Amino acid sequence: MKLEQILKTLIRFKTVTSDQKQNALCLRWIQKQCKKYKVFTKLIYQASFPSLLITTQKTKTPTLWLGAHVDVVPGSPQVFVPKQKESRLYGRGTFDMKFAVACYLKLLEDLSKKLPRYDFGIMLTSDEEIGGEEGVKYLVAKGYRSKVVFIPDGGQNWDIEKGAKGVLELEVVSKGISAHGSRTWLGGNAITSLMGFLDRIQKLFPQEPCGDTIHWHATCNVGVIEGGKAANQIPDFAKAQLSIRIPSESQTKALLKKIRALEKKFPSIKVAIVHATPSFRNDFKLSFAELFSRIAKNKYGIKTGLDLSHGTSDARFFVQRGIPAVSVRPQGGGHHGENEWIDLKDLERFYSVFKDFVIQVSQKT
Ligand SMILES: [Zn+2]
């Protein structure tokens, strides 16, 4: 099958993370394709999330894992119908990251009878968009590891990801005293104190325009705010949810200290950490990334730079265990939006570089 045909087939599976049936269907379809090849497959369920493992050798620790998630973020029904305009293919998951799954399936087809000569595995999970705890995190903890992992869920336009910001999700709860809205002196307005607090929080972050073209600084988004029932009532409760992105762990520590100090100044306010994902830096010798760069340059004259990512990916679970991750993508964009796309011509080039990379890294000696 042609690379783009595989990708189009994958897009039609509505593998939204919350729909584990569709994710399982998609993974079973992939498993079925594997029957043609001399590979070992295993479908694992962890907390109802399916993961599919495909290896050329019977092992949990191949030299190279090729990682990808089949789950996608929700979208309108149209985005699950692939549409091609010139060399661009539009559809949910084209860029994030079913193109990688298509590359992996194409690789199995191309290597076919030669597969036993290589030592690599394909790790496909279905919960990346909600944190990856039951997918890659679980599998790595269970001993599914490798010398290096290829996981093209970061990096931009052939730039290789060098690191990613961490995530800190906070819930801020403000309590007040309810009273009639005409007697403000009798109550304590939970919304007003929350607004005052959030205003102080925002001042802890650089204001835009910040002058840093790559914005490698901490950011804070107030994504949810709730509170109040009627205009003539003083609200006794208000709540906000914040998503903070931070480049380094030392900055996270320092920032939390400042937030806690601020919390003390607002007795009616409590801050809770809902979720924390550490930042990571792929500060290895980058020898595998260099190999990928060299192949891209020799084959197509493509110059790969280094990229720092504002989002996070499953790569961090490997990096935390000392396993270097190579994250790089062809031209594409619009992920999580209605116009997600990938450039099919560039994808062909990407596949060809990727294939050479896998052959060189995982060839058995
Ligand atoms: Zn900035």
Coordinates of C-alpha atoms and ligand atoms in Angstrom, one line a residue:
M1 CA 0.0 0.0 0.0
K2 CA 1.2 3.5 -0.7
L3 CA 2.2 5.6 2.3
E4 CA -0.7 8.1 1.7
Q5 CA -3.2 5.4 1.4
I6 CA -2.3 3.9 4.7
L7 CA -2.5 7.4 6.3
K8 CA -6.0 8.0 4.7
T9 CA -7.2 4.7 6.1
L10 CA -5.9 5.6 9.6
I11 CA -7.6 9.0 9.5
R12 CA -11.0 7.4 9.0
F13 CA -10.8 5.6 12.4
K14 CA -12.3 8.2 14.8
T15 CA -9.8 7.4 17.5
V16 CA -10.7 10.2 19.9
T17 CA -9.0 9.4 23.2
S18 CA -12.3 9.0 25.0
D19 CA -13.5 6.4 22.5
Q20 CA -11.5 3.4 23.4
K21 CA -13.6 1.1 21.2
Q22 CA -12.4 3.0 18.1
N23 CA -8.8 3.0 19.3
A24 CA -9.0 -0.7 19.9
L25 CA -10.5 -1.2 16.4
C26 CA -7.7 0.8 14.8
L27 CA -5.0 -1.1 16.7
R28 CA -6.6 -4.4 15.8
W29 CA -6.6 -3.4 12.1
I30 CA -2.9 -2.6 12.4
Q31 CA -2.3 -5.9 14.1
K32 CA -4.1 -7.7 11.2
Q33 CA -1.8 -6.0 8.7
C34 CA 1.2 -7.5 10.7
K35 CA 0.0 -11.0 10.0
K36 CA 1.8 -10.8 6.6
Y37 CA 5.2 -10.3 8.3
K38 CA 7.5 -12.2 10.6
V39 CA 6.9 -10.1 13.6
F40 CA 5.6 -10.5 17.2
T41 CA 2.5 -8.6 18.2
K42 CA 0.9 -8.1 21.6
L43 CA -2.3 -6.1 22.4
I44 CA -2.2 -4.9 26.0
Y45 CA -5.0 -3.2 27.9
Q46 CA -4.2 -1.0 30.9
A47 CA -7.1 0.7 32.6
S48 CA -9.2 0.1 29.5
F49 CA -6.6 1.8 27.2
P50 CA -5.3 -0.5 24.5
S51 CA -1.6 -0.5 23.4
L52 CA -0.1 -2.5 20.5
L53 CA 3.4 -3.7 20.6
I54 CA 5.1 -5.1 17.4
T55 CA 8.6 -6.4 17.5
T56 CA 10.9 -8.0 15.0
Q57 CA 12.5 -10.1 17.7
K58 CA 10.8 -11.7 20.7
T59 CA 11.8 -9.1 23.2
K60 CA 10.6 -6.2 25.5
T61 CA 13.9 -4.4 24.9
P62 CA 14.7 -4.0 21.2
T63 CA 17.6 -1.6 20.2
L64 CA 15.0 0.9 18.9
W65 CA 11.4 1.5 19.8
L66 CA 9.4 3.5 17.3
G67 CA 6.7 5.2 19.3
A68 CA 3.4 6.8 18.3
H69 CA -0.1 7.3 19.6
V70 CA -3.1 6.5 17.6
D71 CA -5.5 8.6 19.7
V72 CA -6.5 12.1 18.5
V73 CA -8.2 15.2 19.9
P74 CA -12.0 15.6 19.0
G75 CA -13.1 17.4 15.9
S76 CA -16.1 17.9 13.6
P77 CA -17.1 14.8 11.5
Q78 CA -15.5 16.3 8.4
V79 CA -12.0 16.1 9.8
F80 CA -12.2 12.4 9.9
V81 CA -12.6 12.3 6.1
P82 CA -9.2 12.8 4.5
K83 CA -9.0 15.6 2.0
Q84 CA -6.2 16.3 -0.4
K85 CA -5.4 19.7 -1.9
E86 CA -2.3 19.7 -4.1
S87 CA 0.4 18.1 -1.9
R88 CA -1.4 18.7 1.3
L89 CA -3.4 16.1 3.1
Y90 CA -6.0 17.4 5.6
G91 CA -7.6 15.4 8.3
R92 CA -7.5 14.7 12.1
G93 CA -4.3 13.0 13.0
T94 CA -2.4 13.7 9.8
F95 CA 0.3 15.6 11.7
D96 CA -0.5 14.5 15.3
M97 CA 0.6 11.8 14.7
K98 CA -0.9 9.1 12.4
F99 CA 1.7 10.0 9.7
A100 CA 4.2 8.2 11.9
V101 CA 2.0 5.1 12.2
A102 CA 1.7 5.1 8.4
C103 CA 5.5 5.3 8.2
Y104 CA 5.9 2.3 10.5
L105 CA 3.5 0.2 8.6
K106 CA 5.2 1.1 5.3
L107 CA 8.5 0.1 6.8
L108 CA 7.2 -3.3 7.7
E109 CA 6.0 -3.7 4.2
D110 CA 9.3 -2.5 2.7
L111 CA 11.5 -4.6 4.9
S112 CA 9.1 -7.6 4.8
K113 CA 11.2 -10.8 4.5
K114 CA 14.3 -8.9 5.8
L115 CA 12.6 -8.0 9.1
P116 CA 14.4 -10.7 11.2
R117 CA 17.7 -9.0 10.4
Y118 CA 16.7 -6.0 12.4
D119 CA 16.0 -5.4 16.1
F120 CA 13.3 -2.8 16.5
G121 CA 9.8 -2.5 17.9
I122 CA 6.7 -0.4 17.2
M123 CA 4.9 0.9 20.3
L124 CA 1.4 2.2 19.6
T125 CA -0.6 3.7 22.5
S126 CA -4.0 5.4 22.8
D127 CA -3.9 7.9 25.7
E128 CA -1.2 10.4 24.7
E129 CA -3.7 13.3 24.4
I130 CA -4.7 12.9 28.0
G131 CA -1.2 12.4 29.5
G132 CA 0.1 9.0 28.5
E133 CA 0.0 7.5 32.0
E134 CA -1.7 4.2 30.9
G135 CA 0.2 4.0 27.7
V136 CA 3.9 4.8 27.4
K137 CA 4.4 5.6 31.1
Y138 CA 3.0 2.2 32.0
L139 CA 4.9 0.3 29.3
V140 CA 8.2 1.9 30.1
A141 CA 7.6 1.1 33.8
K142 CA 6.9 -2.5 32.8
G143 CA 10.3 -2.8 31.2
Y144 CA 9.5 -2.0 27.6
R145 CA 12.7 0.0 27.0
S146 CA 15.4 0.4 24.4
K147 CA 18.7 2.0 23.6
V148 CA 17.0 4.8 21.8
V149 CA 13.4 5.7 20.9
F150 CA 12.1 7.4 17.7
I151 CA 8.9 9.3 18.6
P152 CA 8.0 12.0 16.0
D153 CA 5.6 14.0 18.2
G154 CA 7.7 17.1 18.6
G155 CA 10.1 19.2 16.6
Q156 CA 9.0 21.5 13.8
N157 CA 9.7 21.3 10.0
W158 CA 12.6 18.9 10.3
D159 CA 14.0 20.5 13.4
I160 CA 14.9 17.9 16.0
E161 CA 13.4 18.4 19.5
K162 CA 16.0 19.2 22.1
G163 CA 13.7 19.5 25.0
A164 CA 10.2 20.4 26.1
K165 CA 8.5 22.7 28.7
G166 CA 6.9 21.1 31.7
V167 CA 3.3 21.5 32.6
L168 CA 1.8 22.6 35.9
E169 CA -2.0 22.6 36.3
L170 CA -3.3 24.5 39.2
E171 CA -6.7 24.9 40.7
V172 CA -7.4 28.1 42.6
V173 CA -10.3 28.1 45.0
S174 CA -11.6 31.3 46.6
K175 CA -14.1 31.2 49.5
G176 CA -16.1 34.2 50.6
I177 CA -19.2 35.1 52.7
S178 CA -22.5 35.3 50.9
A179 CA -24.9 38.2 51.4
H180 CA -27.4 40.3 49.5
G181 CA -25.7 42.2 46.6
S182 CA -27.1 45.5 48.0
R183 CA -25.2 45.1 51.2
T184 CA -21.6 44.6 50.0
W185 CA -20.2 45.6 53.4
L186 CA -21.8 42.5 55.0
G187 CA -20.2 39.9 52.7
G188 CA -16.9 38.8 51.3
N189 CA -16.8 38.5 47.6
A190 CA -15.1 35.3 46.4
I191 CA -14.9 36.5 42.8
T192 CA -13.3 39.8 43.7
S193 CA -10.6 38.1 45.8
L194 CA -10.0 35.5 43.1
M195 CA -9.5 38.3 40.4
G196 CA -7.1 40.1 42.7
F197 CA -5.1 36.9 43.2
L198 CA -5.0 36.0 39.5
D199 CA -3.9 39.5 38.7
R200 CA -0.9 39.1 41.0
I201 CA -0.2 35.6 39.6
Q202 CA 0.0 37.0 36.0
K203 CA 2.6 39.5 37.2
L204 CA 5.0 36.6 38.0
F205 CA 5.2 35.8 34.2
P206 CA 6.9 37.8 31.4
Q207 CA 4.4 40.0 29.6
E208 CA 4.0 39.8 25.8
P209 CA 5.6 41.1 23.6
C210 CA 8.5 39.7 25.6
G211 CA 11.2 40.1 22.9
D212 CA 12.2 36.4 23.0
T213 CA 11.5 35.1 19.5
I214 CA 11.2 31.4 20.7
H215 CA 9.4 32.4 23.9
W216 CA 11.5 30.1 26.0
H217 CA 10.0 31.4 29.3
A218 CA 7.2 30.4 31.6
T219 CA 3.7 31.2 30.6
C220 CA 0.4 31.1 32.4
N221 CA -3.1 30.6 30.9
V222 CA -6.2 31.0 33.0
G223 CA -8.4 28.5 31.1
V224 CA -11.4 28.1 33.3
I225 CA -13.1 30.4 35.7
E226 CA -16.4 29.8 37.6
G227 CA -18.3 31.4 40.4
G228 CA -21.5 33.3 41.2
K229 CA -25.2 32.6 40.8
A230 CA -26.9 36.0 40.5
A231 CA -25.9 39.6 40.1
N232 CA -27.6 40.6 43.3
Q233 CA -25.9 38.0 45.4
I234 CA -22.4 38.2 46.9
P235 CA -20.7 34.9 45.8
D236 CA -19.1 32.8 48.5
F237 CA -17.3 30.6 46.0
A238 CA -15.1 31.0 42.9
K239 CA -12.7 28.8 41.2
A240 CA -10.1 29.1 38.4
Q241 CA -8.0 26.5 36.5
L242 CA -4.5 27.5 35.3
S243 CA -2.2 25.9 32.9
I244 CA 1.4 26.9 33.4
R245 CA 4.3 25.9 31.1
I246 CA 7.8 26.1 32.4
P247 CA 11.2 25.6 30.7
S248 CA 13.1 24.1 33.6
E249 CA 12.6 22.3 36.9
S250 CA 14.5 24.9 38.9
Q251 CA 12.2 27.6 37.5
T252 CA 9.2 25.4 38.5
K253 CA 10.5 25.3 42.1
A254 CA 11.1 29.0 42.3
L255 CA 7.7 29.8 40.8
L256 CA 5.9 27.5 43.2
K257 CA 7.6 29.2 46.1
K258 CA 6.4 32.6 44.8
I259 CA 2.8 31.3 44.4
R260 CA 2.8 29.8 47.9
A261 CA 4.0 33.1 49.3
L262 CA 1.3 34.9 47.5
E263 CA -1.3 32.4 48.7
K264 CA -0.4 33.4 52.3
K265 CA -1.3 37.0 51.5
F266 CA -4.8 35.9 50.4
P267 CA -6.3 34.0 53.4
S268 CA -9.5 33.1 51.6
I269 CA -7.6 31.4 48.7
K270 CA -6.3 27.9 48.3
V271 CA -4.1 26.7 45.5
A272 CA -3.9 23.0 44.6
I273 CA -1.6 21.3 42.1
V274 CA -3.9 19.2 39.9
H275 CA -1.3 17.8 37.6
A276 CA 2.5 18.3 37.1
T277 CA 4.6 17.1 34.2
P278 CA 8.3 17.8 34.5
S279 CA 10.1 19.6 31.7
F280 CA 12.9 17.7 29.9
R281 CA 16.0 18.3 28.0
N282 CA 17.2 15.8 25.6
D283 CA 20.8 16.7 26.6
F284 CA 22.4 13.5 25.5
K285 CA 25.3 13.6 23.1
L286 CA 22.5 13.7 20.5
S287 CA 24.4 11.1 18.5
F288 CA 21.2 9.5 17.3
A289 CA 19.8 12.9 16.4
E290 CA 23.0 13.6 14.6
L291 CA 22.7 10.4 12.6
F292 CA 19.2 11.4 11.5
S293 CA 20.5 14.8 10.5
R294 CA 23.3 13.4 8.5
I295 CA 21.0 11.1 6.5
A296 CA 18.6 14.0 5.8
K297 CA 21.4 16.2 4.6
N298 CA 23.1 13.6 2.5
K299 CA 19.9 12.4 0.8
Y300 CA 18.0 15.6 0.3
G301 CA 20.2 18.5 1.4
I302 CA 17.7 19.1 4.3
K303 CA 19.2 21.0 7.1
T304 CA 17.9 20.0 10.5
G305 CA 18.2 22.4 13.4
L306 CA 17.3 22.0 17.0
D307 CA 13.9 22.9 18.4
L308 CA 12.6 23.5 21.9
S309 CA 9.0 22.5 22.4
H310 CA 6.2 24.4 24.2
G311 CA 4.1 21.3 24.4
T312 CA 4.9 17.9 26.0
S313 CA 4.8 14.4 24.6
D314 CA 5.3 10.8 25.5
A315 CA 9.0 11.2 24.8
R316 CA 9.5 12.4 28.3
F317 CA 8.8 9.0 29.8
F318 CA 11.8 7.5 27.9
V319 CA 14.0 10.5 28.6
Q320 CA 13.3 10.3 32.3
R321 CA 14.8 6.8 32.2
G322 CA 17.9 7.9 30.4
I323 CA 16.7 6.7 27.0
P324 CA 17.4 9.3 24.3
A325 CA 14.4 10.2 22.2
V326 CA 14.6 11.5 18.6
S327 CA 11.6 13.7 17.9
V328 CA 11.4 15.2 14.4
R329 CA 8.6 15.8 11.9
P330 CA 8.1 16.7 8.3
Q331 CA 6.2 19.8 7.1
G332 CA 2.7 19.9 8.6
G333 CA 0.7 21.8 11.1
G334 CA -2.7 22.8 12.4
H335 CA -2.7 20.0 15.0
H336 CA -5.7 20.2 17.4
G337 CA -7.4 22.6 14.9
E338 CA -10.0 22.0 12.1
N339 CA -7.3 22.3 9.4
E340 CA -4.7 19.8 10.5
W341 CA -2.5 18.9 7.5
I342 CA 0.7 17.2 6.4
D343 CA 2.7 17.8 3.2
L344 CA 2.6 14.4 1.3
K345 CA 5.7 15.1 -0.8
D346 CA 7.7 16.0 2.3
L347 CA 6.3 13.0 4.1
E348 CA 7.8 10.8 1.3
R349 CA 11.2 12.3 1.9
F350 CA 10.7 12.0 5.6
Y351 CA 9.9 8.3 5.2
S352 CA 12.9 7.7 3.2
V353 CA 15.3 9.3 5.7
F354 CA 13.4 7.5 8.6
K355 CA 13.8 4.2 6.8
D356 CA 17.6 4.6 6.5
F357 CA 17.8 5.7 10.1
V358 CA 16.0 2.6 11.3
I359 CA 18.1 0.3 9.2
Q360 CA 21.3 1.8 10.4
V361 CA 20.3 1.9 14.1
S362 CA 18.7 -1.5 14.4
Q363 CA 20.7 -3.8 12.0
K364 CA 21.7 -6.9 13.9
T365 CA 25.5 -7.6 13.9
Ligands
ZN1 ZN 7.2 35.4 25.0

